[in-house]
Short mmCIF file of C-alpha atoms and ligand atoms in Angstrom, two decimals:
data_model
loop_
_atom_site.label_atom_id
_atom_site.label_comp_id
_atom_site.label_asym_id
_atom_site.label_seq_id
_atom_site.Cartn_x
_atom_site.Cartn_y
_atom_site.Cartn_z
CA MET A 20 0.00 0.00 0.00
CA SER A 21 1.40 3.36 -0.91
CA LYS A 22 1.34 6.09 1.70
CA PRO A 23 -1.09 9.02 1.35
CA ILE A 24 0.29 11.82 -0.78
CA HIS A 25 0.71 14.96 1.24
CA PHE A 26 2.39 18.31 0.59
CA PRO A 27 2.86 21.22 2.98
CA PRO A 28 0.28 24.02 2.54
CA ASP A 29 2.80 26.55 1.18
CA PHE A 30 4.38 24.15 -1.32
CA ILE A 31 5.32 25.96 -4.56
CA TRP A 32 4.15 24.34 -7.78
CA GLY A 33 5.55 25.55 -11.05
CA SER A 34 7.14 24.72 -14.37
CA ALA A 35 10.60 25.23 -15.83
CA THR A 36 12.15 26.17 -19.18
CA SER A 37 15.43 27.63 -20.41
CA ALA A 38 16.17 30.54 -22.73
CA TYR A 39 17.79 28.89 -25.74
CA GLN A 40 15.37 25.98 -25.69
CA ILE A 41 12.22 28.10 -26.08
CA GLU A 42 12.83 31.75 -26.93
CA GLY A 43 13.86 31.82 -30.59
CA SER A 44 14.98 35.16 -32.14
CA PRO A 45 18.48 34.72 -30.66
CA LEU A 46 19.86 37.87 -32.30
CA ALA A 47 16.80 40.10 -31.90
CA ASP A 48 17.06 43.65 -30.58
CA GLY A 49 20.83 43.78 -30.38
CA ALA A 50 21.56 40.41 -28.73
CA GLY A 51 24.88 38.72 -29.42
CA PRO A 52 25.37 35.10 -30.52
CA SER A 53 25.81 32.32 -27.98
CA ILE A 54 27.84 29.13 -28.16
CA TRP A 55 24.61 27.23 -28.81
CA GLN A 56 23.90 29.21 -31.92
CA ARG A 57 27.37 28.38 -33.18
CA PHE A 58 27.16 24.75 -32.14
CA CYS A 59 23.83 24.25 -33.93
CA ALA A 60 25.31 25.70 -37.11
CA VAL A 61 27.80 22.82 -37.43
CA PRO A 62 26.27 19.95 -39.43
CA GLY A 63 25.98 16.77 -37.39
CA ASN A 64 25.96 18.46 -33.98
CA VAL A 65 22.18 18.58 -33.56
CA ARG A 66 19.73 15.97 -34.71
CA ASP A 67 17.95 16.85 -37.97
CA GLY A 68 19.95 20.09 -38.16
CA ASP A 69 17.55 21.70 -35.67
CA ASN A 70 18.42 24.98 -33.97
CA GLY A 71 17.00 27.60 -31.65
CA ASP A 72 16.35 30.27 -34.30
CA ILE A 73 12.59 29.98 -33.77
CA ALA A 74 12.12 27.22 -31.15
CA CYS A 75 8.82 27.98 -29.36
CA ASP A 76 8.93 31.64 -30.44
CA HIS A 77 8.52 32.47 -26.77
CA TYR A 78 10.38 35.75 -27.31
CA ASN A 79 7.32 36.98 -29.20
CA ARG A 80 4.68 34.85 -27.47
CA TYR A 81 5.64 35.18 -23.82
CA LYS A 82 2.27 36.72 -22.93
CA GLU A 83 0.41 33.76 -24.39
CA ASP A 84 2.73 31.41 -22.47
CA VAL A 85 2.24 33.24 -19.18
CA ALA A 86 -1.52 33.06 -19.77
CA LEU A 87 -1.13 29.28 -20.20
CA MET A 88 0.69 29.06 -16.87
CA ALA A 89 -2.04 31.11 -15.23
CA ARG A 90 -4.65 28.79 -16.73
CA LEU A 91 -2.83 25.84 -15.13
CA GLY A 92 -2.82 27.68 -11.81
CA LEU A 93 0.98 27.65 -11.52
CA LYS A 94 2.47 29.54 -8.61
CA ALA A 95 6.01 29.83 -9.96
CA TYR A 96 7.93 29.82 -13.22
CA ARG A 97 11.59 28.93 -13.46
CA PHE A 98 13.29 30.36 -16.55
CA SER A 99 16.81 31.34 -17.53
CA VAL A 100 18.23 34.57 -18.86
CA SER A 101 20.28 34.59 -22.02
CA TRP A 102 23.58 36.23 -21.09
CA SER A 103 24.23 37.45 -24.64
CA ARG A 104 20.89 39.28 -24.79
CA ILE A 105 22.02 41.35 -21.79
CA LEU A 106 25.68 41.64 -22.76
CA PRO A 107 26.09 40.95 -26.49
CA GLN A 108 29.88 40.72 -26.03
CA GLY A 109 29.53 38.83 -22.75
CA ARG A 110 30.94 41.83 -20.87
CA GLY A 111 31.10 45.59 -21.27
CA ALA A 112 28.15 47.41 -22.83
CA VAL A 113 24.66 46.46 -21.64
CA ASN A 114 21.93 45.91 -24.22
CA GLN A 115 18.93 47.62 -22.67
CA ALA A 116 16.51 45.90 -25.05
CA GLY A 117 17.62 42.53 -23.71
CA LEU A 118 16.97 43.62 -20.13
CA ASP A 119 13.59 45.01 -21.23
CA PHE A 120 12.49 41.63 -22.58
CA TYR A 121 13.03 39.91 -19.23
CA SER A 122 11.63 42.88 -17.36
CA LYS A 123 8.38 42.61 -19.32
CA LEU A 124 8.27 38.85 -18.79
CA ILE A 125 8.74 39.31 -15.04
CA ASP A 126 6.00 41.97 -14.90
CA GLU A 127 3.65 39.72 -16.85
CA LEU A 128 4.31 36.85 -14.42
CA LEU A 129 3.81 39.04 -11.36
CA ALA A 130 0.59 40.46 -12.82
CA HIS A 131 -0.71 36.87 -12.95
CA GLY A 132 0.46 36.05 -9.43
CA ILE A 133 3.28 33.79 -10.68
CA GLU A 134 6.61 33.96 -8.85
CA PRO A 135 9.59 34.35 -11.21
CA MET A 136 12.53 32.05 -10.39
CA VAL A 137 15.55 33.08 -12.42
CA THR A 138 18.51 30.96 -13.47
CA LEU A 139 21.48 33.05 -14.54
CA TYR A 140 23.19 30.43 -16.68
CA HIS A 141 21.54 27.59 -18.54
CA TRP A 142 24.36 26.71 -20.96
CA ASP A 143 24.16 29.52 -23.55
CA LEU A 144 27.51 31.26 -23.02
CA PRO A 145 28.05 34.40 -25.13
CA ALA A 146 30.15 33.35 -28.14
CA ALA A 147 32.38 36.40 -27.59
CA LEU A 148 33.44 34.93 -24.24
CA ASP A 149 34.06 31.53 -25.78
CA ASP A 150 36.50 33.32 -28.09
CA ARG A 151 38.39 34.28 -24.94
CA GLY A 152 38.43 30.72 -23.65
CA GLY A 153 34.95 30.59 -22.13
CA TRP A 154 34.82 28.47 -18.99
CA LEU A 155 38.54 27.71 -19.37
CA ASN A 156 39.53 31.31 -18.71
CA PRO A 157 39.82 32.02 -14.96
CA ASP A 158 38.53 35.57 -15.59
CA ILE A 159 35.10 34.08 -16.23
CA ALA A 160 34.36 34.22 -12.51
CA ASP A 161 34.50 38.03 -12.80
CA TRP A 162 32.64 38.15 -16.12
CA PHE A 163 29.86 36.03 -14.68
CA THR A 164 29.68 38.11 -11.52
CA ASP A 165 29.46 41.38 -13.46
CA TYR A 166 26.63 39.91 -15.54
CA ALA A 167 24.87 38.61 -12.43
CA ARG A 168 25.16 41.98 -10.73
CA ILE A 169 23.41 43.69 -13.64
CA LEU A 170 20.44 41.34 -13.23
CA PHE A 171 20.41 41.50 -9.42
CA GLN A 172 20.19 45.28 -9.66
CA ALA A 173 17.71 45.45 -12.55
CA PHE A 174 15.23 43.00 -11.04
CA ASP A 175 15.81 43.63 -7.35
CA GLY A 176 12.60 43.19 -5.40
CA ARG A 177 10.71 41.69 -8.32
CA VAL A 178 12.76 38.47 -8.46
CA LYS A 179 13.10 36.77 -5.10
CA SER A 180 14.64 33.49 -6.19
CA TRP A 181 17.92 33.27 -8.07
CA ALA A 182 19.98 30.29 -9.17
CA THR A 183 23.53 30.78 -10.40
CA LEU A 184 24.15 27.77 -12.65
CA ASN A 185 22.00 25.05 -14.10
CA GLU A 186 23.69 21.65 -13.92
CA PRO A 187 27.42 22.45 -13.93
CA TRP A 188 28.08 18.73 -14.44
CA VAL A 189 26.36 18.80 -17.83
CA VAL A 190 28.24 21.96 -18.82
CA THR A 191 31.57 20.21 -18.30
CA ASP A 192 30.71 16.63 -19.18
CA GLY A 193 28.80 17.48 -22.37
CA GLY A 194 30.68 20.65 -23.26
CA TYR A 195 34.29 19.88 -22.40
CA MET A 196 34.65 16.14 -21.70
CA HIS A 197 32.61 14.35 -24.35
CA GLY A 198 31.87 17.13 -26.81
CA THR A 199 28.18 16.32 -27.21
CA LEU A 200 27.03 19.80 -26.17
CA ALA A 201 28.35 23.31 -26.87
CA PRO A 202 31.17 24.23 -27.12
CA GLY A 203 31.83 20.63 -28.18
CA HIS A 204 35.30 19.97 -26.76
CA ARG A 205 36.65 16.57 -25.75
CA ASN A 206 39.48 17.07 -23.33
CA LEU A 207 40.06 15.82 -19.80
CA HIS A 208 42.21 18.81 -18.78
CA GLU A 209 39.63 21.24 -20.05
CA ALA A 210 36.81 19.44 -18.28
CA ALA A 211 38.63 19.75 -14.96
CA LEU A 212 39.40 23.42 -15.49
CA ALA A 213 35.91 24.31 -16.72
CA SER A 214 34.43 22.53 -13.75
CA HIS A 215 36.49 24.43 -11.23
CA ASN A 216 35.91 27.77 -12.95
CA LEU A 217 32.16 27.15 -12.93
CA MET A 218 32.33 26.71 -9.18
CA ARG A 219 34.46 29.84 -8.72
CA ALA A 220 31.98 31.79 -10.83
CA HIS A 221 29.09 30.40 -8.80
CA GLY A 222 30.71 31.36 -5.49
CA SER A 223 31.67 34.81 -6.71
CA ALA A 224 28.11 35.55 -7.90
CA VAL A 225 26.63 34.40 -4.60
CA LYS A 226 29.09 36.67 -2.77
CA ALA A 227 27.99 39.60 -4.94
CA TYR A 228 24.36 38.82 -4.22
CA ARG A 229 25.02 38.98 -0.49
CA GLU A 230 26.18 42.58 -0.99
CA ILE A 231 23.24 43.63 -3.18
CA GLY A 232 20.38 41.17 -2.89
CA ARG A 233 17.72 40.78 -0.27
CA HIS A 234 16.21 37.42 -1.09
CA GLN A 235 17.19 33.86 -1.96
CA ILE A 236 20.05 32.48 -4.01
CA GLY A 237 21.13 28.92 -4.71
CA ILE A 238 22.46 26.58 -7.39
CA VAL A 239 20.77 23.90 -9.48
CA VAL A 240 22.46 20.52 -9.84
CA ASN A 241 21.32 17.33 -11.53
CA ILE A 242 21.55 14.25 -9.38
CA GLU A 243 21.39 10.74 -10.79
CA PRO A 244 21.66 8.20 -8.00
CA LYS A 245 24.03 5.33 -8.78
CA TYR A 246 23.41 1.74 -7.78
CA PRO A 247 25.91 -1.12 -8.14
CA ALA A 248 25.06 -3.93 -10.58
CA SER A 249 26.57 -6.42 -8.13
CA GLN A 250 28.18 -6.44 -4.72
CA SER A 251 31.65 -7.17 -6.16
CA GLN A 252 34.35 -4.78 -4.98
CA GLU A 253 34.95 -3.67 -8.59
CA ASP A 254 31.31 -2.71 -9.09
CA LEU A 255 31.06 -1.00 -5.72
CA ASP A 256 34.18 1.05 -6.55
CA ALA A 257 32.77 1.89 -9.98
CA THR A 258 29.58 3.11 -8.31
CA ARG A 259 31.54 5.34 -5.97
CA ARG A 260 33.57 6.79 -8.85
CA THR A 261 30.60 7.71 -10.96
CA ASP A 262 28.70 9.06 -7.96
CA ALA A 263 31.67 11.27 -7.08
CA TYR A 264 31.99 12.51 -10.66
CA MET A 265 28.34 13.24 -11.34
CA ASN A 266 26.69 13.86 -7.98
CA ARG A 267 29.26 14.97 -5.45
CA GLN A 268 31.66 16.97 -7.67
CA TYR A 269 29.71 20.20 -7.22
CA LEU A 270 28.01 19.79 -3.87
CA ASP A 271 31.01 18.58 -1.84
CA PRO A 272 33.09 21.73 -2.42
CA ILE A 273 30.10 23.93 -1.57
CA PHE A 274 29.06 22.16 1.61
CA LEU A 275 32.09 20.13 2.69
CA GLY A 276 34.92 22.41 1.51
CA SER A 277 36.73 19.97 -0.79
CA TYR A 278 36.28 17.86 -3.90
CA PRO A 279 35.67 14.11 -3.60
CA ALA A 280 39.01 12.24 -3.52
CA GLU A 281 37.88 10.00 -6.38
CA LEU A 282 38.19 12.92 -8.83
CA LYS A 283 41.94 13.05 -8.48
CA GLN A 284 42.17 9.32 -9.23
CA MET A 285 39.89 9.71 -12.19
CA PHE A 286 41.40 12.86 -13.73
CA GLY A 287 45.02 12.08 -12.79
CA ASP A 288 47.37 14.91 -13.84
CA ALA A 289 44.43 16.85 -15.23
CA TRP A 290 43.19 17.48 -11.69
CA PRO A 291 45.63 19.89 -9.96
CA ASP A 292 45.66 20.86 -6.32
CA TRP A 293 43.37 23.87 -6.56
CA PRO A 294 44.27 26.94 -4.46
CA ALA A 295 42.84 26.65 -0.93
CA ALA A 296 41.39 30.17 -1.14
CA ASP A 297 39.11 29.06 -3.98
CA PHE A 298 37.18 26.87 -1.56
CA ASP A 299 36.32 29.85 0.65
CA LEU A 300 34.81 31.47 -2.41
CA ILE A 301 33.01 28.33 -3.60
CA GLY A 302 31.59 27.57 -0.15
CA GLN A 303 29.38 30.68 0.14
CA GLN A 304 26.28 30.02 2.15
CA LEU A 305 23.23 29.21 0.03
CA ASP A 306 19.56 29.75 0.75
CA PHE A 307 18.46 26.64 -1.12
CA VAL A 308 19.63 23.91 -3.42
CA GLY A 309 17.79 23.12 -6.64
CA ILE A 310 17.82 19.49 -7.69
CA ASN A 311 16.95 18.17 -11.13
CA TYR A 312 15.95 14.53 -11.10
CA TYR A 313 15.26 12.42 -14.18
CA THR A 314 16.59 8.90 -13.70
CA ARG A 315 19.04 6.62 -11.93
CA SER A 316 21.78 4.40 -13.28
CA VAL A 317 22.87 0.92 -12.35
CA VAL A 318 26.57 0.56 -13.05
CA ARG A 319 29.39 -1.94 -13.31
CA ASN A 320 33.13 -1.72 -13.64
CA GLU A 321 34.29 -1.49 -17.27
CA PRO A 322 38.05 -0.86 -17.63
CA SER A 323 37.81 0.00 -21.34
CA ASN A 324 35.40 2.94 -20.88
CA TRP A 325 37.17 6.30 -20.90
CA PRO A 326 37.64 8.02 -18.52
CA LEU A 327 35.52 6.64 -15.65
CA LYS A 328 35.90 2.91 -16.34
CA VAL A 329 32.20 2.50 -15.65
CA ALA A 330 29.38 1.10 -17.78
CA PRO A 331 25.62 1.39 -17.31
CA VAL A 332 23.63 -1.82 -16.97
CA ARG A 333 20.22 -1.89 -18.63
CA GLN A 334 17.36 -3.12 -16.45
CA PRO A 335 15.34 -5.63 -18.47
CA GLN A 336 12.08 -5.17 -16.53
CA ALA A 337 12.11 -1.39 -16.50
CA THR A 338 10.31 1.20 -18.63
CA TYR A 339 12.60 3.60 -20.49
CA THR A 340 11.66 7.03 -21.79
CA GLU A 341 12.50 8.25 -25.30
CA THR A 342 15.78 9.67 -24.10
CA GLY A 343 16.70 6.16 -22.96
CA TRP A 344 16.31 6.97 -19.28
CA GLU A 345 14.90 4.41 -16.88
CA VAL A 346 11.67 5.39 -15.14
CA PHE A 347 12.68 5.01 -11.50
CA PRO A 348 10.64 7.15 -9.08
CA GLN A 349 12.28 5.59 -6.01
CA GLY A 350 15.45 7.34 -7.18
CA LEU A 351 13.82 10.69 -6.47
CA THR A 352 13.18 9.72 -2.85
CA ASP A 353 16.68 8.25 -2.56
CA THR A 354 18.24 11.37 -4.08
CA LEU A 355 16.54 13.64 -1.57
CA THR A 356 17.18 11.53 1.51
CA THR A 357 20.82 10.89 0.55
CA PHE A 358 21.32 14.60 -0.11
CA THR A 359 19.99 15.52 3.33
CA GLN A 360 22.05 12.83 5.07
CA ARG A 361 25.27 13.98 3.43
CA TYR A 362 24.88 17.75 3.47
CA GLY A 363 22.36 18.41 6.23
CA SER A 364 18.82 19.70 6.21
CA MET A 365 18.20 22.77 4.05
CA PRO A 366 15.50 24.05 1.73
CA VAL A 367 15.44 22.07 -1.51
CA TYR A 368 13.47 22.67 -4.69
CA ILE A 369 12.95 20.12 -7.41
CA MET A 370 13.84 22.48 -10.24
CA GLU A 371 13.30 19.95 -13.02
CA ASN A 372 11.60 16.61 -13.31
CA GLY A 373 9.87 15.17 -16.32
CA SER A 374 9.96 12.64 -19.13
CA ALA A 375 10.20 12.55 -22.92
CA PHE A 376 7.56 10.59 -24.79
CA TYR A 377 6.15 11.03 -28.25
CA ASP A 378 2.45 11.88 -28.03
CA PRO A 379 1.00 13.40 -31.20
CA PRO A 380 -2.36 15.18 -31.03
CA ASN A 381 -5.27 12.79 -31.47
CA ALA A 382 -6.53 13.05 -35.07
CA GLU A 383 -10.18 12.90 -34.03
CA ASN A 384 -10.47 15.14 -31.01
CA GLY A 385 -7.24 17.18 -31.22
CA ARG A 386 -6.36 16.27 -27.64
CA VAL A 387 -2.93 15.07 -26.65
CA HIS A 388 -3.11 11.88 -24.65
CA ASP A 389 0.16 11.18 -22.86
CA PRO A 390 -0.49 8.23 -20.54
CA LEU A 391 3.18 7.38 -20.02
CA ARG A 392 4.05 10.91 -18.92
CA ILE A 393 1.01 10.88 -16.63
CA ASP A 394 2.16 7.62 -15.10
CA CYS A 395 5.62 9.08 -14.46
CA LEU A 396 4.15 12.24 -12.98
CA ARG A 397 1.92 10.33 -10.58
CA LYS A 398 4.75 8.07 -9.45
CA ASN A 399 7.15 10.95 -9.01
CA MET A 400 4.60 12.79 -6.88
CA GLN A 401 4.36 9.74 -4.63
CA ALA A 402 8.16 9.55 -4.44
CA LEU A 403 8.39 13.25 -3.59
CA SER A 404 5.72 12.98 -0.94
CA ASN A 405 7.60 10.01 0.54
CA ALA A 406 10.75 12.14 0.81
CA LEU A 407 8.79 14.87 2.57
CA ALA A 408 7.40 12.27 4.97
CA GLN A 409 10.99 11.25 5.73
CA GLY A 410 11.79 14.81 6.75
CA VAL A 411 13.42 16.27 3.63
CA ASP A 412 12.73 20.00 3.47
CA VAL A 413 11.37 20.18 -0.10
CA ARG A 414 9.78 23.57 -0.76
CA GLY A 415 8.64 23.30 -4.36
CA TYR A 416 8.43 21.35 -7.59
CA MET A 417 8.98 22.65 -11.15
CA VAL A 418 7.85 20.29 -13.86
CA TRP A 419 10.13 19.99 -16.89
CA SER A 420 8.89 21.34 -19.04
CA LEU A 421 6.09 23.77 -19.65
CA LEU A 422 6.50 23.42 -23.43
CA ASP A 423 7.91 20.90 -25.86
CA ASN A 424 11.18 22.55 -26.85
CA LEU A 425 14.66 22.22 -28.34
CA GLU A 426 16.14 19.27 -26.49
CA TRP A 427 19.70 20.46 -27.17
CA SER A 428 21.60 18.09 -29.47
CA LEU A 429 18.53 15.84 -29.71
CA GLY A 430 16.64 18.63 -31.47
CA PHE A 431 12.86 18.95 -31.40
CA ALA A 432 12.31 15.20 -31.64
CA LYS A 433 12.30 14.58 -27.89
CA ARG A 434 9.30 16.16 -26.26
CA PHE A 435 9.25 16.86 -22.52
CA GLY A 436 6.41 19.40 -22.43
CA ILE A 437 3.13 19.13 -20.59
CA VAL A 438 2.00 21.47 -23.35
CA HIS A 439 2.35 20.23 -26.92
CA VAL A 440 3.90 22.65 -29.39
CA ASN A 441 3.30 22.36 -33.11
CA PHE A 442 6.62 23.75 -34.34
CA GLU A 443 5.14 24.66 -37.70
CA THR A 444 2.16 26.69 -36.54
CA GLN A 445 3.38 27.42 -32.97
CA GLN A 446 0.01 26.24 -31.72
CA ARG A 447 0.08 25.19 -28.05
CA THR A 448 -2.20 22.34 -26.89
CA LEU A 449 -2.47 21.22 -23.30
CA LYS A 450 -1.58 17.54 -22.98
CA ASP A 451 -3.57 15.35 -20.61
CA SER A 452 -0.60 15.62 -18.22
CA ALA A 453 -1.12 19.40 -18.12
CA TYR A 454 -4.72 18.91 -17.00
CA LEU A 455 -3.55 16.45 -14.34
CA TYR A 456 -0.83 18.85 -13.24
CA ALA A 457 -3.39 21.67 -12.93
CA ASP A 458 -5.44 19.39 -10.65
CA ILE A 459 -2.35 18.54 -8.61
CA VAL A 460 -1.58 22.23 -8.18
CA ALA A 461 -5.17 23.14 -7.31
CA SER A 462 -5.53 20.32 -4.76
CA ASN A 463 -1.94 20.54 -3.47
CA GLY A 464 -1.46 16.92 -4.52
CA ALA A 465 -4.57 15.57 -2.78
CA CYS A 466 -6.26 14.64 -6.09
CA LEU A 467 -3.71 11.82 -6.43
CA ASN A 468 -5.03 10.01 -3.38
CA PRO A 469 -7.77 7.43 -3.89
CA THR A 470 -11.10 8.64 -2.57
CA VAL A 471 -12.71 6.38 -0.01
C1 LIG B 523 18.41 20.31 -18.58
C2 LIG B 523 17.33 20.70 -19.55
C3 LIG B 523 17.02 19.50 -20.45
C4 LIG B 523 16.49 18.39 -19.58
C5 LIG B 523 16.09 17.13 -20.33
C6 LIG B 523 18.27 18.93 -18.01
O1 LIG B 523 19.52 18.31 -18.05
O2 LIG B 523 18.56 21.27 -17.58
O3 LIG B 523 17.75 21.80 -20.27
O4 LIG B 523 16.13 19.82 -21.47
O5 LIG B 523 17.47 18.02 -18.65
O6 LIG B 523 17.18 16.56 -20.94
#
């Protein structure tokens, strides 16, 4: 018997998106190019040659999209700001029109009673900064802080929740280690350096916020709990390695003051002894941690796999989403309880959680039936409620995503939205999961419990 689903009365329900994935018009009104625009322009980088030139045309349709959120009863909206709209060269002269776009979006949200939750960096680095080395240049901590300060000042009072980085692990693993995401490098030394500079930039921006800001600031990390395929010492060690690399690499230095020891073994010479002073900067106190949860992985030792020597083990009985991720709701509970055990109790937000399935509109009634996404949503709600019952201080949940959008190098083919987007006509259609989510929000989760 599953336990009753229960959420605290002030629980914050919302949805999440990111700038390059939905906005379109990347160069409008004086904006500069980002590394994603460049990356998409290289044949073979993005499935079907897709790019963010139009995406969901949110740049022009933000009012319609806010109205959709209001219709769903959402209390919060997590979105990211495109750095190169604000600073076309990444630093220096401010593009007022870029600031105006986000200012209007924030006003529109507030007018509908929706709390804006802003992420400063969701992967779309200004191309001009990449030309100077991007995340490999130590000066990026200052560039990022200057950019952050502009936003803190411009939106002070209207935005009460800030996140510095979205998923630093993906930035380095996809961008600098395996080359699957912008800027597309494949280099162990660069991955180590980018990783550390991301953390310095994070810490420096939080420090700046403490001087200027009056509300909440945190970071958003993706956690994928790792389980050993067997109890052999090799598999247990492999599990520890991959957990250190993906899950503890960013949280340990913030909360425990040092990187996991496994990273040195894994990176070898590429992992220097970082200056001790950097850890004072990185370890700034946070008001919350944002966690993105999608799946788990079961792993085994595999000496031939560079650089971790780890291989995933497919679970024959499990359901997999279209991105090849196992549906494993228990992993959400485990993620939250393990986080609290390791780092202590603190406010946590699920900043992303969702699933990709292909659900075309029904030819007869035009509705979008998405039973698999609904099943995931229900199970994840149970898992989240279980974590709350075990004492984890979860304050809110942002479903990924409001809209079907550009799933990075997988293009538009993988759809995570609770709202279907026809990329030809830009028509938005609520999927069945959106109706369920609206009920969840309205009843604070109670609609998921069986009625007796
Ligand atoms: C990212 C999103 C992405 C989602 C699904 C997260 O890693 O923050 O931008 O679309 O996962 O892959």
